[in-house]
Amino acid sequence: MRTHLPPDSSFCPTGLLRWMACVSLLAVLASCGGGEAERGAGTDTAAKASAAADDGGGAQGSLSEGSPSSWAGVMGPIDDTLSKIGISGGPKALTSQGDAVRLAHQATFGPTEALVREIGEEGATHWIADQMSLRRTFKRSLTGTEVVPMPLSRYTSGGTNAVHKHTSSTVEFCQGRGDNCWRDWSSSTPLVWDFYRNAVNSPDQLRQRVGLALQQLMVVSNFEVSGTYGLRNYNNMLLDHAFGNYRDLLRKVILSPVMGDYLDHVNNDKLAPNENFARELLQLFSLGTCELNTDGTLKSGACIPTYNNEQVRAYAFALTGWTYPAGGATPWGCWPRGANCQFYDGDMVTVAAFHDTQPRALLSGVSLASGHSAATALDAVLTSLMNHPNIGPFVSRHLIQQLVTSNPSPAYVQRVVTAFNTGRFDRFGRGVKGDLAATVAAVLLDGEARSAATSNGGRLREPIQLFTGAVRALNGRTDGDALGWWWGEELRQHAFRSPSVFNFYPPDYPVAGTPLVGPAFGIHNANTALNRLNFLNYLIMWDGSNPSSSVPNAVGTKVNLSAFTTDATNPERLVDRLSLLVLGERLPDASRNAVLTAVSSITQSNSGSAYLTTRVKQAAFLVLASPQYQMTR
């Protein structure tokens, strides 16, 4: 199908290749407010006028929704205590179209018309509380003594732990298990299927978005560790703790046998421990490398190291003494002697003989006495991290960058850190430091998140969210198969396969020609910019891809444009409907006029009886390819 372009357009030059290159360049310039050509683009005028009335629109991110009343039955996330989120709320406050779309981009995998209506009717605060309370049906625990709520989205596809129970020395595990044995039992491909199905279809969107943010902080990658069931366990754990406490989350990460293999601290040698995990625990998962003020800025305006090499070694020694959970087997037994065989079901367990018991000095004034146990050392490690002043700004800034904006103001970071440190944000949280429900609420309900007028606000839409956003907006479906090895590789964000523990991109990647950072620009270049447009062409113009017989419950990746054809007789109504859906406002006049010209040029005489569908395709492609969409503000 050919793309219809206006004969004389101020939007971009004529000719498909030049137009695509222009849009790509604009997408680059539009980074997080960077680049004079697009600085300030995408501002929602209506939201500016009503920002004070919207949820969380106050200068300090406070809420003004009337007298508080109790929201009964709102349960907290699955964490070690299964405690409830304490929430009390006032009457629902209606949310503007612009702010509803903005919140959908920040807290979900993309707006749909139904979702935008739901947020608009509920108000931001109530909608977020509802998202945090969503649960699957309850089930009994293995002991039968308690009822456990399960999150709606789960990773379920792929093989079982049998891959780590194979005891034959003469028959390979994959013998007789078909051509897709490695894919189904060792790779992350089944997780990719589940991830995209859930992201497009499941209602617990906020839990999934926070899960993705945590997945890009506490990285485990199929690039270096295999075992589908273990990767599944790890990522389900992140979903479970999305609204829990950061201390509990850190504990689960430290004890994960998948992480133990990925960063080399399972069966660690107490005489000369591998320092890999200890270093990344400090650098990437909790504190960062430089001492921070509570607003996320550098102490004294320069990088004062948070820790030194001796302190890294102290953490490596403190975290010795852990092996795989019981259950694994090999034809050759387990090694080293006294350890369990490789196995990923459950937390790692202690082996006293493997643990270093010498006195060790940790951070935050925490120390270990001679003769301590591995369990005691683990608690001390967690206390030292949670007591460190860096952990609040480090975690808070990461969540802000993942959900809202690449360049938050110090005041914004400070307000979120207050929620992290106190465990409370307005009506959210349990009052314990590290409460992620309070922290996420503070991130999303802050005035800078809810206002379109914030300078340098927004971020480049990363590829995963381009995939899901386009499919969701256009009422599509996907089994995720095309979004891993094909489009994930093309756009350099193949879910669950980041190239290293440093994620797909660094959090401080500089936007060229500006003083700003744009993390997702770390995987954005001329090739991936064009491939963004190629993906939209594939999805919209080429009708996506059909189901593959090798994928369980395959549905392919396709959009359904039928709901929009009713407006295709009126190009203005069609273009504005799509713009309001994905941007929260109309396109800027020059861009809108160019798109209208392109859509109006499609007629029955030049495109046949299906010209209305062709118009919808043209309009959808141009709106989703626009810099205003490629940026989220």
mmCIF file of N, CA and C in Angstrom, residues 46-148:
data_model
loop_
_atom_site.group_PDB
_atom_site.id
_atom_site.type_symbol
_atom_site.label_atom_id
_atom_site.label_comp_id
_atom_site.label_asym_id
_atom_site.label_seq_id
_atom_site.Cartn_x
_atom_site.Cartn_y
_atom_site.Cartn_z
ATOM 1 N N ALA A 46 -5.456 22.976 27.204
ATOM 2 C CA ALA A 46 -6.587 22.784 28.115
ATOM 3 C C ALA A 46 -6.108 22.373 29.491
ATOM 4 N N ALA A 47 -5.099 21.499 29.518
ATOM 5 C CA ALA A 47 -4.609 21.037 30.822
ATOM 6 C C ALA A 47 -3.941 22.171 31.584
ATOM 7 N N LYS A 48 -3.291 23.112 30.852
ATOM 8 C CA LYS A 48 -2.687 24.250 31.549
ATOM 9 C C LYS A 48 -3.743 25.015 32.339
ATOM 10 N N ALA A 49 -4.885 25.246 31.673
ATOM 11 C CA ALA A 49 -5.930 26.032 32.318
ATOM 12 C C ALA A 49 -6.544 25.300 33.501
ATOM 13 N N SER A 50 -6.592 23.953 33.397
ATOM 14 C CA SER A 50 -7.290 23.203 34.443
ATOM 15 C C SER A 50 -6.350 22.460 35.374
ATOM 16 N N ALA A 51 -5.042 22.722 35.274
ATOM 17 C CA ALA A 51 -4.073 21.949 36.063
ATOM 18 C C ALA A 51 -4.362 22.043 37.553
ATOM 19 N N ALA A 52 -4.767 23.204 38.000
ATOM 20 C CA ALA A 52 -5.013 23.355 39.431
ATOM 21 C C ALA A 52 -6.202 22.540 39.897
ATOM 22 N N ALA A 53 -7.112 22.267 38.961
ATOM 23 C CA ALA A 53 -8.300 21.503 39.348
ATOM 24 C C ALA A 53 -8.101 20.014 39.237
ATOM 25 N N ASP A 54 -7.084 19.584 38.456
ATOM 26 C CA ASP A 54 -6.851 18.167 38.257
ATOM 27 C C ASP A 54 -6.229 17.552 39.495
ATOM 28 N N ASP A 55 -6.375 16.196 39.624
ATOM 29 C CA ASP A 55 -5.762 15.487 40.749
ATOM 30 C C ASP A 55 -4.277 15.766 40.777
ATOM 31 N N GLY A 56 -3.759 16.055 41.956
ATOM 32 C CA GLY A 56 -2.315 16.199 42.116
ATOM 33 C C GLY A 56 -1.768 17.406 41.417
ATOM 34 N N GLY A 57 -2.568 18.387 41.095
ATOM 35 C CA GLY A 57 -2.083 19.515 40.331
ATOM 36 C C GLY A 57 -1.493 20.616 41.172
ATOM 37 N N GLY A 58 -1.451 20.482 42.465
ATOM 38 C CA GLY A 58 -0.898 21.518 43.324
ATOM 39 C C GLY A 58 0.592 21.636 43.177
ATOM 40 N N ALA A 59 1.135 22.742 43.645
ATOM 41 C CA ALA A 59 2.556 22.991 43.479
ATOM 42 C C ALA A 59 3.407 21.924 44.139
ATOM 43 N N GLN A 60 2.921 21.351 45.232
ATOM 44 C CA GLN A 60 3.681 20.324 45.920
ATOM 45 C C GLN A 60 3.134 18.931 45.655
ATOM 46 N N GLY A 61 2.287 18.787 44.633
ATOM 47 C CA GLY A 61 1.739 17.473 44.326
ATOM 48 C C GLY A 61 0.668 17.045 45.301
ATOM 49 N N SER A 62 0.119 17.989 46.085
ATOM 50 C CA SER A 62 -0.916 17.621 47.041
ATOM 51 C C SER A 62 -2.246 17.468 46.338
ATOM 52 N N LEU A 63 -3.208 16.864 47.023
ATOM 53 C CA LEU A 63 -4.507 16.590 46.429
ATOM 54 C C LEU A 63 -5.567 17.413 47.122
ATOM 55 N N SER A 64 -6.573 17.819 46.380
ATOM 56 C CA SER A 64 -7.663 18.583 46.975
ATOM 57 C C SER A 64 -8.978 18.026 46.469
ATOM 58 N N GLU A 65 -9.366 16.887 46.997
ATOM 59 C CA GLU A 65 -10.558 16.208 46.512
ATOM 60 C C GLU A 65 -11.655 16.155 47.568
ATOM 61 N N GLY A 66 -11.634 17.053 48.525
ATOM 62 C CA GLY A 66 -12.698 17.077 49.515
ATOM 63 C C GLY A 66 -12.320 16.310 50.765
ATOM 64 N N SER A 67 -13.304 16.140 51.629
ATOM 65 C CA SER A 67 -13.056 15.465 52.898
ATOM 66 C C SER A 67 -12.716 14.003 52.686
ATOM 67 N N PRO A 68 -11.664 13.496 53.333
ATOM 68 C CA PRO A 68 -11.282 12.099 53.145
ATOM 69 C C PRO A 68 -12.314 11.155 53.720
ATOM 70 N N SER A 69 -12.461 10.039 53.055
ATOM 71 C CA SER A 69 -13.303 8.965 53.566
ATOM 72 C C SER A 69 -12.614 7.650 53.306
ATOM 73 N N SER A 70 -13.021 6.616 53.963
ATOM 74 C CA SER A 70 -12.305 5.336 53.879
ATOM 75 C C SER A 70 -12.641 4.590 52.603
ATOM 76 N N TRP A 71 -11.626 4.003 51.961
ATOM 77 C CA TRP A 71 -11.824 3.077 50.851
ATOM 78 C C TRP A 71 -11.591 1.679 51.412
ATOM 79 N N ALA A 72 -12.654 0.995 51.725
ATOM 80 C CA ALA A 72 -12.514 -0.319 52.345
ATOM 81 C C ALA A 72 -12.150 -1.360 51.313
ATOM 82 N N GLY A 73 -11.421 -2.370 51.748
ATOM 83 C CA GLY A 73 -11.153 -3.526 50.912
ATOM 84 C C GLY A 73 -10.075 -3.333 49.879
ATOM 85 N N VAL A 74 -9.322 -2.220 49.928
ATOM 86 C CA VAL A 74 -8.237 -2.028 48.977
ATOM 87 C C VAL A 74 -7.013 -2.736 49.522
ATOM 88 N N MET A 75 -6.663 -3.870 48.923
ATOM 89 C CA MET A 75 -5.572 -4.678 49.460
ATOM 90 C C MET A 75 -4.243 -4.246 48.895
ATOM 91 N N GLY A 76 -3.214 -4.425 49.670
ATOM 92 C CA GLY A 76 -1.872 -4.126 49.238
ATOM 93 C C GLY A 76 -1.317 -5.228 48.375
ATOM 94 N N PRO A 77 -0.070 -5.063 47.917
ATOM 95 C CA PRO A 77 0.559 -6.045 47.044
ATOM 96 C C PRO A 77 1.001 -7.273 47.816
ATOM 97 N N ILE A 78 1.380 -8.293 47.059
ATOM 98 C CA ILE A 78 1.942 -9.475 47.699
ATOM 99 C C ILE A 78 3.354 -9.124 48.131
ATOM 100 N N ASP A 79 3.601 -9.063 49.419
ATOM 101 C CA ASP A 79 4.953 -8.956 49.925
ATOM 102 C C ASP A 79 5.057 -9.889 51.120
ATOM 103 N N ASP A 80 6.136 -9.782 51.862
ATOM 104 C CA ASP A 80 6.356 -10.763 52.918
ATOM 105 C C ASP A 80 5.247 -10.746 53.969
ATOM 106 N N THR A 81 4.606 -9.619 54.152
ATOM 107 C CA THR A 81 3.603 -9.509 55.216
ATOM 108 C C THR A 81 2.179 -9.537 54.703
ATOM 109 N N LEU A 82 1.973 -9.396 53.398
ATOM 110 C CA LEU A 82 0.624 -9.323 52.819
ATOM 111 C C LEU A 82 -0.226 -8.278 53.537
ATOM 112 N N SER A 83 0.423 -7.172 53.921
ATOM 113 C CA SER A 83 -0.314 -6.127 54.621
ATOM 114 C C SER A 83 -1.114 -5.276 53.645
ATOM 115 N N LYS A 84 -2.052 -4.515 54.192
ATOM 116 C CA LYS A 84 -2.919 -3.704 53.346
ATOM 117 C C LYS A 84 -2.310 -2.332 53.089
ATOM 118 N N ILE A 85 -2.611 -1.797 51.890
ATOM 119 C CA ILE A 85 -2.260 -0.413 51.615
ATOM 120 C C ILE A 85 -3.266 0.452 52.348
ATOM 121 N N GLY A 86 -2.777 1.377 53.146
ATOM 122 C CA GLY A 86 -3.705 2.280 53.827
ATOM 123 C C GLY A 86 -4.088 3.410 52.907
ATOM 124 N N ILE A 87 -5.314 3.415 52.430
ATOM 125 C CA ILE A 87 -5.768 4.462 51.535
ATOM 126 C C ILE A 87 -7.089 5.015 52.044
ATOM 127 N N SER A 88 -7.178 6.323 52.128
ATOM 128 C CA SER A 88 -8.467 6.956 52.350
ATOM 129 C C SER A 88 -8.611 8.035 51.302
ATOM 130 N N GLY A 89 -9.801 8.235 50.781
ATOM 131 C CA GLY A 89 -9.940 9.161 49.673
ATOM 132 C C GLY A 89 -11.203 9.965 49.751
ATOM 133 N N GLY A 90 -11.217 11.049 48.973
ATOM 134 C CA GLY A 90 -12.379 11.900 48.888
ATOM 135 C C GLY A 90 -13.195 11.560 47.662
ATOM 136 N N PRO A 91 -14.115 12.409 47.284
ATOM 137 C CA PRO A 91 -14.932 12.169 46.104
ATOM 138 C C PRO A 91 -14.089 12.184 44.840
ATOM 139 N N LYS A 92 -14.564 11.507 43.799
ATOM 140 C CA LYS A 92 -13.830 11.447 42.546
ATOM 141 C C LYS A 92 -13.768 12.816 41.894
ATOM 142 N N ALA A 93 -12.594 13.166 41.366
ATOM 143 C CA ALA A 93 -12.419 14.438 40.677
ATOM 144 C C ALA A 93 -12.242 14.151 39.194
ATOM 145 N N LEU A 94 -13.084 14.722 38.357
ATOM 146 C CA LEU A 94 -12.995 14.480 36.926
ATOM 147 C C LEU A 94 -11.652 14.957 36.398
ATOM 148 N N THR A 95 -11.135 14.248 35.413
ATOM 149 C CA THR A 95 -9.836 14.546 34.836
ATOM 150 C C THR A 95 -10.022 14.955 33.387
ATOM 151 N N SER A 96 -9.281 15.971 32.934
ATOM 152 C CA SER A 96 -9.406 16.445 31.561
ATOM 153 C C SER A 96 -8.905 15.397 30.579
ATOM 154 N N GLN A 97 -9.311 15.539 29.312
ATOM 155 C CA GLN A 97 -8.861 14.634 28.257
ATOM 156 C C GLN A 97 -7.341 14.598 28.193
ATOM 157 N N GLY A 98 -6.733 15.770 28.208
ATOM 158 C CA GLY A 98 -5.279 15.822 28.103
ATOM 159 C C GLY A 98 -4.589 15.117 29.245
ATOM 160 N N ASP A 99 -5.075 15.321 30.466
ATOM 161 C CA ASP A 99 -4.423 14.694 31.608
ATOM 162 C C ASP A 99 -4.712 13.205 31.669
ATOM 163 N N ALA A 100 -5.912 12.787 31.230
ATOM 164 C CA ALA A 100 -6.217 11.355 31.201
ATOM 165 C C ALA A 100 -5.292 10.633 30.233
ATOM 166 N N VAL A 101 -5.060 11.210 29.066
ATOM 167 C CA VAL A 101 -4.148 10.602 28.095
ATOM 168 C C VAL A 101 -2.721 10.616 28.643
ATOM 169 N N ARG A 102 -2.346 11.726 29.276
ATOM 170 C CA ARG A 102 -0.994 11.819 29.836
ATOM 171 C C ARG A 102 -0.780 10.744 30.893
ATOM 172 N N LEU A 103 -1.749 10.564 31.776
ATOM 173 C CA LEU A 103 -1.614 9.532 32.802
ATOM 174 C C LEU A 103 -1.588 8.139 32.173
ATOM 175 N N ALA A 104 -2.362 7.927 31.114
ATOM 176 C CA ALA A 104 -2.338 6.633 30.428
ATOM 177 C C ALA A 104 -0.952 6.338 29.869
ATOM 178 N N HIS A 105 -0.281 7.348 29.345
ATOM 179 C CA HIS A 105 1.082 7.134 28.840
ATOM 180 C C HIS A 105 2.059 6.868 29.978
ATOM 181 N N GLN A 106 1.852 7.491 31.112
ATOM 182 C CA GLN A 106 2.783 7.353 32.233
ATOM 183 C C GLN A 106 2.582 6.057 33.011
ATOM 184 N N ALA A 107 1.333 5.623 33.134
ATOM 185 C CA ALA A 107 1.009 4.538 34.062
ATOM 186 C C ALA A 107 0.509 3.273 33.383
ATOM 187 N N THR A 108 0.399 3.270 32.050
ATOM 188 C CA THR A 108 -0.062 2.088 31.327
ATOM 189 C C THR A 108 0.805 1.885 30.096
ATOM 190 N N PHE A 109 0.438 0.891 29.308
ATOM 191 C CA PHE A 109 1.166 0.651 28.063
ATOM 192 C C PHE A 109 0.505 1.334 26.872
ATOM 193 N N GLY A 110 -0.272 2.361 27.150
ATOM 194 C CA GLY A 110 -0.828 3.182 26.091
ATOM 195 C C GLY A 110 -2.323 3.363 26.223
ATOM 196 N N PRO A 111 -2.810 4.557 25.851
ATOM 197 C CA PRO A 111 -4.237 4.836 25.980
ATOM 198 C C PRO A 111 -5.089 4.067 24.976
ATOM 199 N N THR A 112 -6.265 3.689 25.415
ATOM 200 C CA THR A 112 -7.351 3.254 24.544
ATOM 201 C C THR A 112 -8.504 4.214 24.812
ATOM 202 N N GLU A 113 -9.469 4.239 23.912
ATOM 203 C CA GLU A 113 -10.582 5.163 24.131
ATOM 204 C C GLU A 113 -11.332 4.821 25.419
ATOM 205 N N ALA A 114 -11.498 3.528 25.691
ATOM 206 C CA ALA A 114 -12.190 3.124 26.915
ATOM 207 C C ALA A 114 -11.387 3.522 28.154
ATOM 208 N N LEU A 115 -10.060 3.355 28.115
ATOM 209 C CA LEU A 115 -9.217 3.700 29.261
ATOM 210 C C LEU A 115 -9.251 5.197 29.534
ATOM 211 N N VAL A 116 -9.191 6.002 28.490
ATOM 212 C CA VAL A 116 -9.213 7.454 28.674
ATOM 213 C C VAL A 116 -10.528 7.878 29.322
ATOM 214 N N ARG A 117 -11.647 7.289 28.887
ATOM 215 C CA ARG A 117 -12.928 7.598 29.522
ATOM 216 C C ARG A 117 -12.923 7.189 30.998
ATOM 217 N N GLU A 118 -12.356 6.010 31.270
ATOM 218 C CA GLU A 118 -12.307 5.501 32.650
ATOM 219 C C GLU A 118 -11.505 6.427 33.551
ATOM 220 N N ILE A 119 -10.330 6.849 33.108
ATOM 221 C CA ILE A 119 -9.503 7.750 33.920
ATOM 222 C C ILE A 119 -10.210 9.085 34.090
ATOM 223 N N GLY A 120 -10.824 9.580 33.004
ATOM 224 C CA GLY A 120 -11.524 10.850 33.087
ATOM 225 C C GLY A 120 -12.652 10.832 34.098
ATOM 226 N N GLU A 121 -13.367 9.710 34.179
ATOM 227 C CA GLU A 121 -14.486 9.602 35.116
ATOM 228 C C GLU A 121 -14.018 9.337 36.544
ATOM 229 N N GLU A 122 -12.965 8.534 36.693
ATOM 230 C CA GLU A 122 -12.490 8.165 38.024
ATOM 231 C C GLU A 122 -11.676 9.277 38.681
ATOM 232 N N GLY A 123 -10.925 10.017 37.888
ATOM 233 C CA GLY A 123 -9.930 10.923 38.451
ATOM 234 C C GLY A 123 -8.638 10.170 38.708
ATOM 235 N N ALA A 124 -7.530 10.875 38.646
ATOM 236 C CA ALA A 124 -6.222 10.220 38.721
ATOM 237 C C ALA A 124 -6.036 9.439 40.022
ATOM 238 N N THR A 125 -6.399 10.050 41.148
ATOM 239 C CA THR A 125 -6.148 9.410 42.440
ATOM 240 C C THR A 125 -6.926 8.109 42.591
ATOM 241 N N HIS A 126 -8.203 8.148 42.308
ATOM 242 C CA HIS A 126 -9.022 6.950 42.441
ATOM 243 C C HIS A 126 -8.592 5.881 41.449
ATOM 244 N N TRP A 127 -8.253 6.301 40.232
ATOM 245 C CA TRP A 127 -7.846 5.316 39.226
ATOM 246 C C TRP A 127 -6.573 4.595 39.663
ATOM 247 N N ILE A 128 -5.601 5.348 40.188
ATOM 248 C CA ILE A 128 -4.353 4.730 40.648
ATOM 249 C C ILE A 128 -4.624 3.773 41.809
ATOM 250 N N ALA A 129 -5.475 4.192 42.754
ATOM 251 C CA ALA A 129 -5.817 3.306 43.875
ATOM 252 C C ALA A 129 -6.508 2.043 43.371
ATOM 253 N N ASP A 130 -7.404 2.195 42.405
ATOM 254 C CA ASP A 130 -8.073 1.022 41.836
ATOM 255 C C ASP A 130 -7.071 0.083 41.179
ATOM 256 N N GLN A 131 -6.099 0.655 40.455
ATOM 257 C CA GLN A 131 -5.078 -0.166 39.814
ATOM 258 C C GLN A 131 -4.274 -0.949 40.840
ATOM 259 N N MET A 132 -3.950 -0.321 41.946
ATOM 260 C CA MET A 132 -3.152 -0.999 42.967
ATOM 261 C C MET A 132 -3.940 -2.102 43.672
ATOM 262 N N SER A 133 -5.259 -2.056 43.580
ATOM 263 C CA SER A 133 -6.080 -3.043 44.286
ATOM 264 C C SER A 133 -6.496 -4.210 43.404
ATOM 265 N N LEU A 134 -6.218 -4.143 42.091
ATOM 266 C CA LEU A 134 -6.654 -5.211 41.192
ATOM 267 C C LEU A 134 -6.002 -6.528 41.564
ATOM 268 N N ARG A 135 -6.812 -7.596 41.603
ATOM 269 C CA ARG A 135 -6.320 -8.915 41.974
ATOM 270 C C ARG A 135 -6.993 -9.994 41.144
ATOM 271 N N ARG A 136 -6.275 -11.064 40.918
ATOM 272 C CA ARG A 136 -6.877 -12.274 40.373
ATOM 273 C C ARG A 136 -7.644 -12.970 41.501
ATOM 274 N N THR A 137 -8.336 -14.039 41.200
ATOM 275 C CA THR A 137 -9.027 -14.793 42.241
ATOM 276 C C THR A 137 -8.021 -15.293 43.269
ATOM 277 N N PHE A 138 -8.474 -15.458 44.499
ATOM 278 C CA PHE A 138 -7.603 -15.895 45.590
ATOM 279 C C PHE A 138 -7.376 -17.402 45.523
ATOM 280 N N LYS A 139 -6.237 -17.838 45.990
ATOM 281 C CA LYS A 139 -5.964 -19.274 46.063
ATOM 282 C C LYS A 139 -5.271 -19.597 47.382
ATOM 283 N N ARG A 140 -5.358 -20.848 47.803
ATOM 284 C CA ARG A 140 -4.709 -21.252 49.044
ATOM 285 C C ARG A 140 -3.222 -21.468 48.815
ATOM 286 N N SER A 141 -2.438 -21.148 49.834
ATOM 287 C CA SER A 141 -1.001 -21.384 49.758
ATOM 288 C C SER A 141 -0.731 -22.880 49.824
ATOM 289 N N LEU A 142 0.516 -23.243 49.575
ATOM 290 C CA LEU A 142 0.875 -24.657 49.571
ATOM 291 C C LEU A 142 0.619 -25.318 50.920
ATOM 292 N N THR A 143 0.749 -24.543 51.996
ATOM 293 C CA THR A 143 0.512 -25.115 53.323
ATOM 294 C C THR A 143 -0.970 -25.223 53.629
ATOM 295 N N GLY A 144 -1.796 -24.536 52.850
ATOM 296 C CA GLY A 144 -3.233 -24.563 53.070
ATOM 297 C C GLY A 144 -3.682 -23.721 54.245
ATOM 298 N N THR A 145 -2.754 -22.917 54.801
ATOM 299 C CA THR A 145 -3.102 -22.171 56.015
ATOM 300 C C THR A 145 -3.489 -20.727 55.741
ATOM 301 N N GLU A 146 -3.243 -20.231 54.540
ATOM 302 C CA GLU A 146 -3.579 -18.848 54.258
ATOM 303 C C GLU A 146 -4.070 -18.707 52.825
ATOM 304 N N VAL A 147 -4.837 -17.662 52.591
ATOM 305 C CA VAL A 147 -5.350 -17.372 51.256
ATOM 306 C C VAL A 147 -4.492 -16.266 50.650
ATOM 307 N N VAL A 148 -3.945 -16.524 49.488
ATOM 308 C CA VAL A 148 -2.980 -15.619 48.873
ATOM 309 C C VAL A 148 -3.595 -14.956 47.647
#
